[in-house]
Amino acid sequence: MAEFEPKLLGFLCNWCAYAGADLAGVSRNQYPPNMRVIRVMCSGRIDPLFVLNALKQGIDGVAVLGCHPGDCHYQTGNYEAENKMKMTKHVLEKIGINPERLYLDWVSAAEGKRFSEVITNFTERMREIGPIKKDKDYEQKIAVGQAIIESVRIRWLVGKQRELLEQGNVYNEKINEDEFKDLILKNIAIEYDKHRICSLIIETPQTVGKIAKELGMSKSDVSRYLTGLENLGQVSLIDFEGSAPRYVMTVRSEGGQ
């Protein structure tokens, strides 16, 4: 059998990584031709949804390459990119996709040789991992990941990460890296469970007991999530099955009215 050749996508910072790629070409540094490049003004511009969309459309691995820490043309863009990609890796792992399919690194404009080495190493690693197994649940996994990333809770936490670590909250209480990681993992798990519940009641009303059994969750957790979603107007108690209430996703008209 022919060796698997991964399809790769690279988001390259205009000021450093893209210039490094240009220098690699001028210097005739060799690297595999598997990667298609998208130039962006800053690595901090990369929305995590870009990664999920790429994987959904058949890309085997995504690389985000930016300026070295401290050298960002926009001061903090690469730090923001690092925080967002760390979160995205956690989401990928949660939905059952190898987080190594997302790679983040730094390449300066003067590092043409390093650029070729980074691309070569990433390509080799993707060859080792192999193609993404697109089973019947693959698109659902991607949809769950997108829903987690789009949640206000997760975006707020990632956006506030540096502030929480360096300055603290409104009470000047700081948290460390490990505490923040625990916090983001906990909230990813919450959003994951909420989306799984919602996916079961999009069209067919279900009781707490049936949802809990189907998803392998406790009734108390399902009930707590449904209460929160009902308070937000996202689910409705529609009727009863005996004495057990049945819930369904709330139907919203166009425009959210």
PDB file of C-alpha atoms in Angstrom, residues 51-53 55-56 92 95 97 132 137-148:
ATOM      1  CA  VAL A  51      -9.698  24.280  13.366  1.00  0.00           C
ATOM      2  CA  LEU A  52     -12.953  22.330  13.754  1.00  0.00           C
ATOM      3  CA  ASN A  53     -14.158  23.450  10.322  1.00  0.00           C
ATOM      4  CA  LEU A  55     -11.110  18.877  10.360  1.00  0.00           C
ATOM      5  CA  LYS A  56     -14.742  18.598   9.276  1.00  0.00           C
ATOM      6  CA  LEU A  92     -10.658  17.820  20.685  1.00  0.00           C
ATOM      7  CA  ILE A  95     -14.924  14.758  21.688  1.00  0.00           C
ATOM      8  CA  ILE A  97     -10.251  13.435  18.275  1.00  0.00           C
ATOM      9  CA  ILE A 132      -8.980  10.668  10.719  1.00  0.00           C
ATOM     10  CA  ASP A 137     -20.610   9.773  14.574  1.00  0.00           C
ATOM     11  CA  TYR A 138     -17.766  11.934  13.238  1.00  0.00           C
ATOM     12  CA  GLU A 139     -19.868  14.896  12.126  1.00  0.00           C
ATOM     13  CA  GLN A 140     -21.749  14.775  15.425  1.00  0.00           C
ATOM     14  CA  LYS A 141     -18.419  14.916  17.288  1.00  0.00           C
ATOM     15  CA  ILE A 142     -17.431  18.001  15.295  1.00  0.00           C
ATOM     16  CA  ALA A 143     -20.835  19.600  15.965  1.00  0.00           C
ATOM     17  CA  VAL A 144     -20.417  19.016  19.701  1.00  0.00           C
ATOM     18  CA  GLY A 145     -16.925  20.522  19.583  1.00  0.00           C
ATOM     19  CA  GLN A 146     -18.198  23.569  17.719  1.00  0.00           C
ATOM     20  CA  ALA A 147     -20.998  24.047  20.242  1.00  0.00           C
ATOM     21  CA  ILE A 148     -18.515  23.919  23.136  1.00  0.00           C
TER      22      ILE A 148
END
